[in-house]
Amino acid sequence: MNEIIDGKKFSQTLRTKVKSYVHIIKERYGVTPGLAVILVGEDPASQVYVRNKGKQSLEVGMNSYEYKLDASTSSDVLLSLIEKLNNDVNVHGILCQLPLPDHLNEKAVINSIDPKKDVDGFHISNVGLLNTGQKSMIPCTPLGCLLLLKDRLGDLSGKNAVIVGRSNIVGKPMANLLLQENCTVTIAHSRTENIETICAQADIIVAAVGRPEMIKREWVKPGATVIDVGINRVTKNIDGYEKTTLVGDVCFTDMAGLVAGLTPVPGGVGPMTIACLLANTVTACYRSQDLSDPEFT
Ligand code: GUN
């Protein structure tokens, strides 16, 4: 079987499903899912992300609302915009692009979003709901990883999963999702002792530490499935030239002939994140009309 887990192709299939759910709710209920994205400041990477989110929303037939605010925007102005969007029936999802400028309190801003419209799944209510196995908004990157894993492996029950990285955005929600799938879950991190031995026992590794090519061949059990969330820009000598290139947290070339499945960087988890954002927005829209959740698995 092909080792490569093609996230780009899978995300296209997911977007097609999203598009058909958008079509159904428009036709039957006269409601168009709408995603509002707020960008404060001019961070170049964030500008690219926000542009892609808007473009892909339109491509699946949703409405896209973009709010570009000056880097000096006050907390009051930002919070009143969020309140306005919370009360707008045409807006089903709200995303405030992170990081925010230093003078803004990220936690307060996120927690001011209506949890039902929190398509990032970062609101403390959604974190608590996911943690206790209740219906919530699920953070997009871990959701994307889970969809790829289920597609490749089917039932995950009883698998030994090791997550490398304990961030609120990926590591912790990923652990909760895999627990719900009846995996035995370990979260390893920068202070973990014998991390290599722990990883080498895993049926599933999710690497989300942001350390270029940290996970080497000796860390991985033959036949394991490896999901690489890392996107690291590094300088490499390629054919005698110094070039900047993207690598994951996993040493890709080390995995050849060893793993059952591996996501490449780029083209693995990355494309899944925006597709899951669109999926979450459609889910929020269906819930707003008291309809049952769309199915994306
Ligand atoms: N910045 C980088 N990734 C993300 C994300 O998934 N959501 C938000 N809101 N900001 C981000």
Short mmCIF file of N, CA and C in Angstrom, two decimals, residues 28-181:
data_model
loop_
_atom_site.label_atom_id
_atom_site.label_comp_id
_atom_site.label_asym_id
_atom_site.label_seq_id
_atom_site.Cartn_x
_atom_site.Cartn_y
_atom_site.Cartn_z
N ARG A 28 -32.99 24.01 0.71
CA ARG A 28 -34.14 23.56 1.53
C ARG A 28 -34.55 24.57 2.58
N TYR A 29 -33.59 25.34 3.07
CA TYR A 29 -33.90 26.22 4.22
C TYR A 29 -33.64 27.69 3.92
N GLY A 30 -33.11 27.98 2.75
CA GLY A 30 -32.86 29.38 2.38
C GLY A 30 -31.80 30.06 3.25
N VAL A 31 -30.89 29.23 3.79
CA VAL A 31 -29.84 29.79 4.66
C VAL A 31 -28.48 29.53 4.02
N THR A 32 -27.67 30.57 3.92
CA THR A 32 -26.31 30.41 3.39
C THR A 32 -25.31 30.49 4.55
N PRO A 33 -24.53 29.42 4.77
CA PRO A 33 -23.53 29.49 5.83
C PRO A 33 -22.57 30.67 5.61
N GLY A 34 -22.25 31.37 6.68
CA GLY A 34 -21.37 32.54 6.57
C GLY A 34 -20.24 32.47 7.58
N LEU A 35 -19.02 32.74 7.10
CA LEU A 35 -17.83 32.72 7.97
C LEU A 35 -17.23 34.13 8.03
N ALA A 36 -17.09 34.65 9.24
CA ALA A 36 -16.43 35.95 9.43
C ALA A 36 -15.02 35.74 9.94
N VAL A 37 -14.05 36.33 9.26
CA VAL A 37 -12.65 36.21 9.69
C VAL A 37 -12.12 37.60 10.02
N ILE A 38 -11.54 37.69 11.21
CA ILE A 38 -10.99 38.98 11.67
C ILE A 38 -9.47 38.89 11.67
N LEU A 39 -8.84 39.87 11.06
CA LEU A 39 -7.38 39.95 11.09
C LEU A 39 -6.99 41.30 11.68
N VAL A 40 -6.21 41.25 12.75
CA VAL A 40 -5.73 42.50 13.35
C VAL A 40 -4.23 42.62 13.03
N GLY A 41 -3.89 43.68 12.32
CA GLY A 41 -2.47 43.89 11.98
C GLY A 41 -2.12 43.33 10.61
N GLU A 42 -0.81 43.36 10.30
CA GLU A 42 -0.38 43.03 8.94
C GLU A 42 0.63 41.88 8.87
N ASP A 43 0.55 40.95 9.81
CA ASP A 43 1.46 39.81 9.77
C ASP A 43 1.32 39.10 8.41
N PRO A 44 2.44 38.98 7.65
CA PRO A 44 2.33 38.45 6.28
C PRO A 44 1.76 37.03 6.21
N ALA A 45 2.19 36.16 7.12
CA ALA A 45 1.68 34.77 7.09
C ALA A 45 0.18 34.77 7.37
N SER A 46 -0.24 35.58 8.35
CA SER A 46 -1.67 35.64 8.69
C SER A 46 -2.49 36.17 7.52
N GLN A 47 -1.92 37.14 6.80
CA GLN A 47 -2.63 37.69 5.63
C GLN A 47 -2.89 36.60 4.60
N VAL A 48 -1.89 35.75 4.38
CA VAL A 48 -2.05 34.64 3.41
C VAL A 48 -3.14 33.68 3.88
N TYR A 49 -3.08 33.29 5.18
CA TYR A 49 -4.08 32.37 5.73
C TYR A 49 -5.48 32.93 5.56
N VAL A 50 -5.63 34.22 5.92
CA VAL A 50 -6.97 34.84 5.89
C VAL A 50 -7.49 34.90 4.45
N ARG A 51 -6.61 35.24 3.52
CA ARG A 51 -7.02 35.29 2.11
C ARG A 51 -7.50 33.91 1.65
N ASN A 52 -6.75 32.86 2.02
CA ASN A 52 -7.14 31.50 1.62
C ASN A 52 -8.46 31.07 2.24
N LYS A 53 -8.67 31.46 3.48
CA LYS A 53 -9.92 31.10 4.16
C LYS A 53 -11.11 31.73 3.45
N GLY A 54 -10.95 33.01 3.07
CA GLY A 54 -12.02 33.73 2.36
C GLY A 54 -12.29 33.09 0.99
N LYS A 55 -11.21 32.83 0.28
CA LYS A 55 -11.32 32.27 -1.08
C LYS A 55 -12.01 30.90 -1.04
N GLN A 56 -11.57 30.06 -0.14
CA GLN A 56 -12.14 28.70 -0.08
C GLN A 56 -13.59 28.70 0.42
N SER A 57 -13.93 29.68 1.28
CA SER A 57 -15.33 29.80 1.72
C SER A 57 -16.22 30.05 0.50
N LEU A 58 -15.81 30.99 -0.33
CA LEU A 58 -16.60 31.33 -1.52
C LEU A 58 -16.69 30.14 -2.47
N GLU A 59 -15.59 29.41 -2.61
CA GLU A 59 -15.56 28.26 -3.54
C GLU A 59 -16.57 27.18 -3.18
N VAL A 60 -16.88 27.03 -1.88
CA VAL A 60 -17.88 26.01 -1.50
C VAL A 60 -19.29 26.61 -1.39
N GLY A 61 -19.43 27.86 -1.79
CA GLY A 61 -20.77 28.48 -1.84
C GLY A 61 -21.19 29.19 -0.56
N MET A 62 -20.23 29.35 0.38
CA MET A 62 -20.57 30.04 1.62
C MET A 62 -20.35 31.54 1.45
N ASN A 63 -20.89 32.32 2.38
CA ASN A 63 -20.56 33.75 2.42
C ASN A 63 -19.31 33.95 3.26
N SER A 64 -18.48 34.90 2.80
CA SER A 64 -17.24 35.19 3.53
C SER A 64 -17.25 36.67 3.91
N TYR A 65 -16.99 36.95 5.16
CA TYR A 65 -16.92 38.33 5.64
C TYR A 65 -15.54 38.55 6.24
N GLU A 66 -14.80 39.50 5.68
CA GLU A 66 -13.43 39.74 6.17
C GLU A 66 -13.36 41.08 6.88
N TYR A 67 -12.73 41.10 8.04
CA TYR A 67 -12.55 42.35 8.78
C TYR A 67 -11.06 42.54 9.01
N LYS A 68 -10.49 43.53 8.33
CA LYS A 68 -9.06 43.78 8.50
C LYS A 68 -8.90 45.03 9.35
N LEU A 69 -8.37 44.85 10.53
CA LEU A 69 -8.26 45.95 11.47
C LEU A 69 -6.79 46.35 11.64
N ASP A 70 -6.61 47.63 11.92
CA ASP A 70 -5.28 48.17 12.14
C ASP A 70 -4.62 47.50 13.36
N ALA A 71 -3.27 47.38 13.30
CA ALA A 71 -2.53 46.74 14.41
C ALA A 71 -2.76 47.45 15.75
N SER A 72 -3.12 48.74 15.70
CA SER A 72 -3.31 49.49 16.95
C SER A 72 -4.76 49.42 17.46
N THR A 73 -5.59 48.62 16.83
CA THR A 73 -7.01 48.51 17.24
C THR A 73 -7.13 48.22 18.74
N SER A 74 -8.03 48.95 19.40
CA SER A 74 -8.17 48.76 20.85
C SER A 74 -9.01 47.51 21.14
N SER A 75 -8.86 47.03 22.36
CA SER A 75 -9.62 45.87 22.80
C SER A 75 -11.13 46.16 22.69
N ASP A 76 -11.55 47.37 23.08
CA ASP A 76 -12.98 47.72 23.04
C ASP A 76 -13.53 47.61 21.63
N VAL A 77 -12.77 48.11 20.65
CA VAL A 77 -13.23 48.09 19.26
C VAL A 77 -13.35 46.64 18.77
N LEU A 78 -12.34 45.83 19.09
CA LEU A 78 -12.36 44.43 18.65
C LEU A 78 -13.52 43.68 19.32
N LEU A 79 -13.68 43.90 20.61
CA LEU A 79 -14.75 43.17 21.32
C LEU A 79 -16.13 43.61 20.84
N SER A 80 -16.28 44.89 20.48
CA SER A 80 -17.61 45.27 20.00
C SER A 80 -17.88 44.74 18.59
N LEU A 81 -16.84 44.58 17.78
CA LEU A 81 -17.03 43.93 16.48
C LEU A 81 -17.49 42.48 16.70
N ILE A 82 -16.82 41.78 17.62
CA ILE A 82 -17.19 40.38 17.88
C ILE A 82 -18.63 40.29 18.39
N GLU A 83 -19.02 41.24 19.24
CA GLU A 83 -20.39 41.23 19.75
C GLU A 83 -21.39 41.40 18.60
N LYS A 84 -21.04 42.32 17.69
CA LYS A 84 -21.91 42.55 16.53
C LYS A 84 -22.05 41.25 15.71
N LEU A 85 -20.93 40.56 15.50
CA LEU A 85 -20.95 39.31 14.72
C LEU A 85 -21.68 38.19 15.47
N ASN A 86 -21.53 38.18 16.81
CA ASN A 86 -22.26 37.19 17.62
C ASN A 86 -23.76 37.32 17.40
N ASN A 87 -24.22 38.57 17.19
CA ASN A 87 -25.66 38.82 17.07
C ASN A 87 -26.16 38.83 15.63
N ASP A 88 -25.26 38.59 14.70
CA ASP A 88 -25.64 38.66 13.27
C ASP A 88 -26.09 37.26 12.81
N VAL A 89 -27.36 37.12 12.42
CA VAL A 89 -27.87 35.79 12.05
C VAL A 89 -27.26 35.26 10.75
N ASN A 90 -26.65 36.14 9.97
CA ASN A 90 -26.02 35.68 8.72
C ASN A 90 -24.61 35.13 8.95
N VAL A 91 -24.10 35.31 10.14
CA VAL A 91 -22.75 34.82 10.46
C VAL A 91 -22.88 33.58 11.35
N HIS A 92 -22.36 32.45 10.84
CA HIS A 92 -22.45 31.20 11.61
C HIS A 92 -21.12 30.80 12.22
N GLY A 93 -20.05 31.33 11.67
CA GLY A 93 -18.72 31.05 12.20
C GLY A 93 -17.91 32.33 12.33
N ILE A 94 -17.18 32.45 13.45
CA ILE A 94 -16.30 33.62 13.65
C ILE A 94 -14.90 33.11 13.97
N LEU A 95 -13.93 33.64 13.28
CA LEU A 95 -12.53 33.26 13.55
C LEU A 95 -11.70 34.53 13.67
N CYS A 96 -11.00 34.65 14.77
CA CYS A 96 -10.09 35.77 14.94
C CYS A 96 -8.67 35.22 14.76
N GLN A 97 -8.02 35.65 13.69
CA GLN A 97 -6.71 35.08 13.34
C GLN A 97 -5.69 35.38 14.44
N LEU A 98 -4.97 34.37 14.87
CA LEU A 98 -3.91 34.50 15.87
C LEU A 98 -2.56 34.43 15.18
N PRO A 99 -1.53 34.99 15.68
CA PRO A 99 -1.46 35.72 16.95
C PRO A 99 -2.03 37.13 16.83
N LEU A 100 -2.49 37.66 17.97
CA LEU A 100 -2.95 39.04 18.01
C LEU A 100 -1.79 39.93 18.47
N PRO A 101 -1.84 41.23 18.14
CA PRO A 101 -0.80 42.14 18.67
C PRO A 101 -0.74 42.07 20.21
N ASP A 102 0.44 42.35 20.75
CA ASP A 102 0.69 42.13 22.19
C ASP A 102 -0.28 42.83 23.13
N HIS A 103 -0.80 44.01 22.71
CA HIS A 103 -1.64 44.76 23.66
C HIS A 103 -3.04 44.14 23.81
N LEU A 104 -3.35 43.14 22.99
CA LEU A 104 -4.69 42.51 23.08
C LEU A 104 -4.59 41.19 23.84
N ASN A 105 -5.58 40.93 24.68
CA ASN A 105 -5.60 39.72 25.50
C ASN A 105 -6.29 38.59 24.71
N GLU A 106 -5.44 37.68 24.20
CA GLU A 106 -5.92 36.64 23.29
C GLU A 106 -7.04 35.80 23.91
N LYS A 107 -6.84 35.40 25.18
CA LYS A 107 -7.85 34.54 25.84
C LYS A 107 -9.18 35.28 25.95
N ALA A 108 -9.13 36.56 26.36
CA ALA A 108 -10.37 37.33 26.52
C ALA A 108 -11.07 37.48 25.18
N VAL A 109 -10.30 37.71 24.14
CA VAL A 109 -10.89 37.88 22.80
C VAL A 109 -11.57 36.58 22.36
N ILE A 110 -10.86 35.47 22.48
CA ILE A 110 -11.43 34.17 22.06
C ILE A 110 -12.69 33.85 22.86
N ASN A 111 -12.65 34.12 24.16
CA ASN A 111 -13.80 33.78 25.01
C ASN A 111 -14.97 34.74 24.86
N SER A 112 -14.77 35.81 24.07
CA SER A 112 -15.90 36.72 23.80
C SER A 112 -16.71 36.24 22.59
N ILE A 113 -16.16 35.28 21.85
CA ILE A 113 -16.90 34.73 20.69
C ILE A 113 -17.99 33.78 21.21
N ASP A 114 -19.18 33.89 20.62
CA ASP A 114 -20.27 32.96 20.96
C ASP A 114 -19.76 31.52 20.73
N PRO A 115 -19.75 30.66 21.76
CA PRO A 115 -19.20 29.30 21.58
C PRO A 115 -19.82 28.55 20.40
N LYS A 116 -21.08 28.86 20.10
CA LYS A 116 -21.74 28.16 18.97
C LYS A 116 -21.15 28.60 17.63
N LYS A 117 -20.53 29.79 17.61
CA LYS A 117 -19.93 30.31 16.38
C LYS A 117 -18.40 30.17 16.38
N ASP A 118 -17.87 29.57 17.44
CA ASP A 118 -16.42 29.46 17.62
C ASP A 118 -15.88 28.30 16.77
N VAL A 119 -15.73 28.53 15.47
CA VAL A 119 -15.35 27.45 14.54
C VAL A 119 -13.89 27.01 14.70
N ASP A 120 -13.12 27.74 15.48
CA ASP A 120 -11.76 27.30 15.83
C ASP A 120 -11.80 26.26 16.96
N GLY A 121 -12.89 26.26 17.73
CA GLY A 121 -12.97 25.38 18.90
C GLY A 121 -12.04 25.77 20.02
N PHE A 122 -11.69 27.07 20.09
CA PHE A 122 -10.73 27.53 21.11
C PHE A 122 -11.41 28.09 22.36
N HIS A 123 -12.71 28.39 22.27
CA HIS A 123 -13.43 28.95 23.43
C HIS A 123 -13.39 27.95 24.59
N ILE A 124 -13.26 28.49 25.80
CA ILE A 124 -13.11 27.63 26.97
C ILE A 124 -14.30 26.66 27.12
N SER A 125 -15.49 27.06 26.68
CA SER A 125 -16.65 26.14 26.75
C SER A 125 -16.46 24.97 25.81
N ASN A 126 -15.97 25.24 24.62
CA ASN A 126 -15.74 24.15 23.67
C ASN A 126 -14.62 23.23 24.14
N VAL A 127 -13.60 23.82 24.75
CA VAL A 127 -12.49 23.01 25.30
C VAL A 127 -13.05 22.05 26.36
N GLY A 128 -13.90 22.59 27.24
CA GLY A 128 -14.50 21.77 28.31
C GLY A 128 -15.43 20.71 27.76
N LEU A 129 -16.22 21.06 26.76
CA LEU A 129 -17.14 20.09 26.16
C LEU A 129 -16.38 18.94 25.51
N LEU A 130 -15.33 19.29 24.76
CA LEU A 130 -14.53 18.24 24.11
C LEU A 130 -13.87 17.35 25.16
N ASN A 131 -13.35 18.01 26.21
CA ASN A 131 -12.66 17.29 27.29
C ASN A 131 -13.57 16.29 27.99
N THR A 132 -14.87 16.59 28.03
CA THR A 132 -15.81 15.71 28.73
C THR A 132 -16.62 14.87 27.73
N GLY A 133 -16.17 14.85 26.49
CA GLY A 133 -16.79 13.96 25.49
C GLY A 133 -18.17 14.41 25.04
N GLN A 134 -18.44 15.73 25.13
CA GLN A 134 -19.75 16.23 24.70
C GLN A 134 -19.63 16.93 23.35
N LYS A 135 -20.81 17.18 22.74
CA LYS A 135 -20.85 17.82 21.43
C LYS A 135 -20.25 19.22 21.53
N SER A 136 -19.28 19.50 20.66
CA SER A 136 -18.58 20.79 20.75
C SER A 136 -18.16 21.21 19.35
N MET A 137 -17.45 22.32 19.28
CA MET A 137 -16.71 22.66 18.06
C MET A 137 -15.30 22.10 18.25
N ILE A 138 -14.81 21.35 17.29
CA ILE A 138 -13.51 20.68 17.44
C ILE A 138 -12.44 21.48 16.69
N PRO A 139 -11.32 21.80 17.33
CA PRO A 139 -10.26 22.55 16.65
C PRO A 139 -9.86 21.90 15.32
N CYS A 140 -9.65 22.75 14.32
CA CYS A 140 -9.56 22.29 12.93
C CYS A 140 -8.38 21.35 12.65
N THR A 141 -7.20 21.67 13.18
CA THR A 141 -6.04 20.82 12.85
C THR A 141 -6.17 19.41 13.44
N PRO A 142 -6.50 19.28 14.74
CA PRO A 142 -6.70 17.92 15.26
C PRO A 142 -7.84 17.19 14.55
N LEU A 143 -8.90 17.92 14.21
CA LEU A 143 -10.01 17.27 13.48
C LEU A 143 -9.51 16.73 12.14
N GLY A 144 -8.70 17.52 11.45
CA GLY A 144 -8.12 17.09 10.17
C GLY A 144 -7.27 15.84 10.35
N CYS A 145 -6.46 15.82 11.41
CA CYS A 145 -5.60 14.64 11.68
C CYS A 145 -6.48 13.41 11.93
N LEU A 146 -7.55 13.59 12.71
CA LEU A 146 -8.42 12.47 13.03
C LEU A 146 -9.08 11.91 11.77
N LEU A 147 -9.55 12.79 10.91
CA LEU A 147 -10.20 12.32 9.67
C LEU A 147 -9.21 11.51 8.83
N LEU A 148 -7.96 11.99 8.75
CA LEU A 148 -6.94 11.25 7.97
C LEU A 148 -6.66 9.88 8.60
N LEU A 149 -6.57 9.86 9.93
CA LEU A 149 -6.29 8.59 10.61
C LEU A 149 -7.41 7.58 10.42
N LYS A 150 -8.67 8.07 10.55
CA LYS A 150 -9.81 7.15 10.41
C LYS A 150 -9.93 6.65 8.97
N ASP A 151 -9.61 7.52 8.05
CA ASP A 151 -9.67 7.11 6.64
C ASP A 151 -8.64 6.03 6.35
N ARG A 152 -7.46 6.16 6.96
CA ARG A 152 -6.38 5.21 6.68
C ARG A 152 -6.55 3.92 7.48
N LEU A 153 -6.96 4.06 8.77
CA LEU A 153 -6.92 2.90 9.66
C LEU A 153 -8.29 2.32 10.01
N GLY A 154 -9.35 3.06 9.71
CA GLY A 154 -10.68 2.60 10.12
C GLY A 154 -10.83 2.77 11.63
N ASP A 155 -11.25 1.68 12.30
CA ASP A 155 -11.46 1.74 13.75
C ASP A 155 -10.11 1.93 14.47
N LEU A 156 -10.06 2.93 15.36
CA LEU A 156 -8.81 3.22 16.06
C LEU A 156 -8.77 2.58 17.46
N SER A 157 -9.84 1.91 17.80
CA SER A 157 -10.01 1.35 19.13
C SER A 157 -8.82 0.46 19.55
N GLY A 158 -8.30 0.74 20.75
CA GLY A 158 -7.21 -0.08 21.29
C GLY A 158 -5.82 0.27 20.79
N LYS A 159 -5.75 1.21 19.85
CA LYS A 159 -4.41 1.56 19.31
C LYS A 159 -3.63 2.38 20.35
N ASN A 160 -2.32 2.20 20.30
CA ASN A 160 -1.44 2.95 21.19
C ASN A 160 -1.02 4.24 20.46
N ALA A 161 -1.53 5.38 20.92
CA ALA A 161 -1.25 6.65 20.23
C ALA A 161 -0.33 7.52 21.07
N VAL A 162 0.73 8.02 20.46
CA VAL A 162 1.61 8.97 21.14
C VAL A 162 1.55 10.30 20.42
N ILE A 163 1.21 11.34 21.17
CA ILE A 163 1.17 12.69 20.61
C ILE A 163 2.40 13.41 21.12
N VAL A 164 3.17 13.96 20.23
CA VAL A 164 4.37 14.68 20.64
C VAL A 164 4.05 16.17 20.55
N GLY A 165 3.95 16.81 21.71
CA GLY A 165 3.55 18.22 21.76
C GLY A 165 2.28 18.36 22.59
N ARG A 166 2.25 19.39 23.45
CA ARG A 166 1.13 19.53 24.39
C ARG A 166 0.42 20.87 24.26
N SER A 167 0.39 21.41 23.04
CA SER A 167 -0.24 22.72 22.86
C SER A 167 -1.76 22.64 23.03
N ASN A 168 -2.35 23.79 23.34
CA ASN A 168 -3.81 23.85 23.46
C ASN A 168 -4.49 23.70 22.11
N ILE A 169 -3.76 24.07 21.04
CA ILE A 169 -4.37 24.09 19.71
C ILE A 169 -4.33 22.71 19.05
N VAL A 170 -3.26 21.94 19.31
CA VAL A 170 -3.15 20.62 18.65
C VAL A 170 -3.03 19.47 19.68
N GLY A 171 -1.98 19.48 20.47
CA GLY A 171 -1.67 18.31 21.31
C GLY A 171 -2.81 17.90 22.23
N LYS A 172 -3.30 18.84 23.04
CA LYS A 172 -4.33 18.48 24.03
C LYS A 172 -5.65 18.07 23.37
N PRO A 173 -6.19 18.87 22.42
CA PRO A 173 -7.44 18.40 21.78
C PRO A 173 -7.26 17.08 21.02
N MET A 174 -6.08 16.87 20.43
CA MET A 174 -5.83 15.62 19.71
C MET A 174 -5.92 14.44 20.69
N ALA A 175 -5.36 14.62 21.88
CA ALA A 175 -5.40 13.56 22.90
C ALA A 175 -6.85 13.24 23.26
N ASN A 176 -7.65 14.28 23.44
CA ASN A 176 -9.06 14.05 23.78
C ASN A 176 -9.81 13.33 22.67
N LEU A 177 -9.55 13.73 21.44
CA LEU A 177 -10.23 13.09 20.30
C LEU A 177 -9.85 11.61 20.21
N LEU A 178 -8.57 11.31 20.39
CA LEU A 178 -8.12 9.92 20.27
C LEU A 178 -8.61 9.08 21.45
N LEU A 179 -8.74 9.70 22.62
CA LEU A 179 -9.33 8.99 23.77
C LEU A 179 -10.76 8.59 23.46
N GLN A 180 -11.47 9.54 22.81
CA GLN A 180 -12.87 9.24 22.45
C GLN A 180 -12.95 8.10 21.44
N GLU A 181 -11.89 7.93 20.67
CA GLU A 181 -11.85 6.82 19.70
C GLU A 181 -11.31 5.55 20.35
#
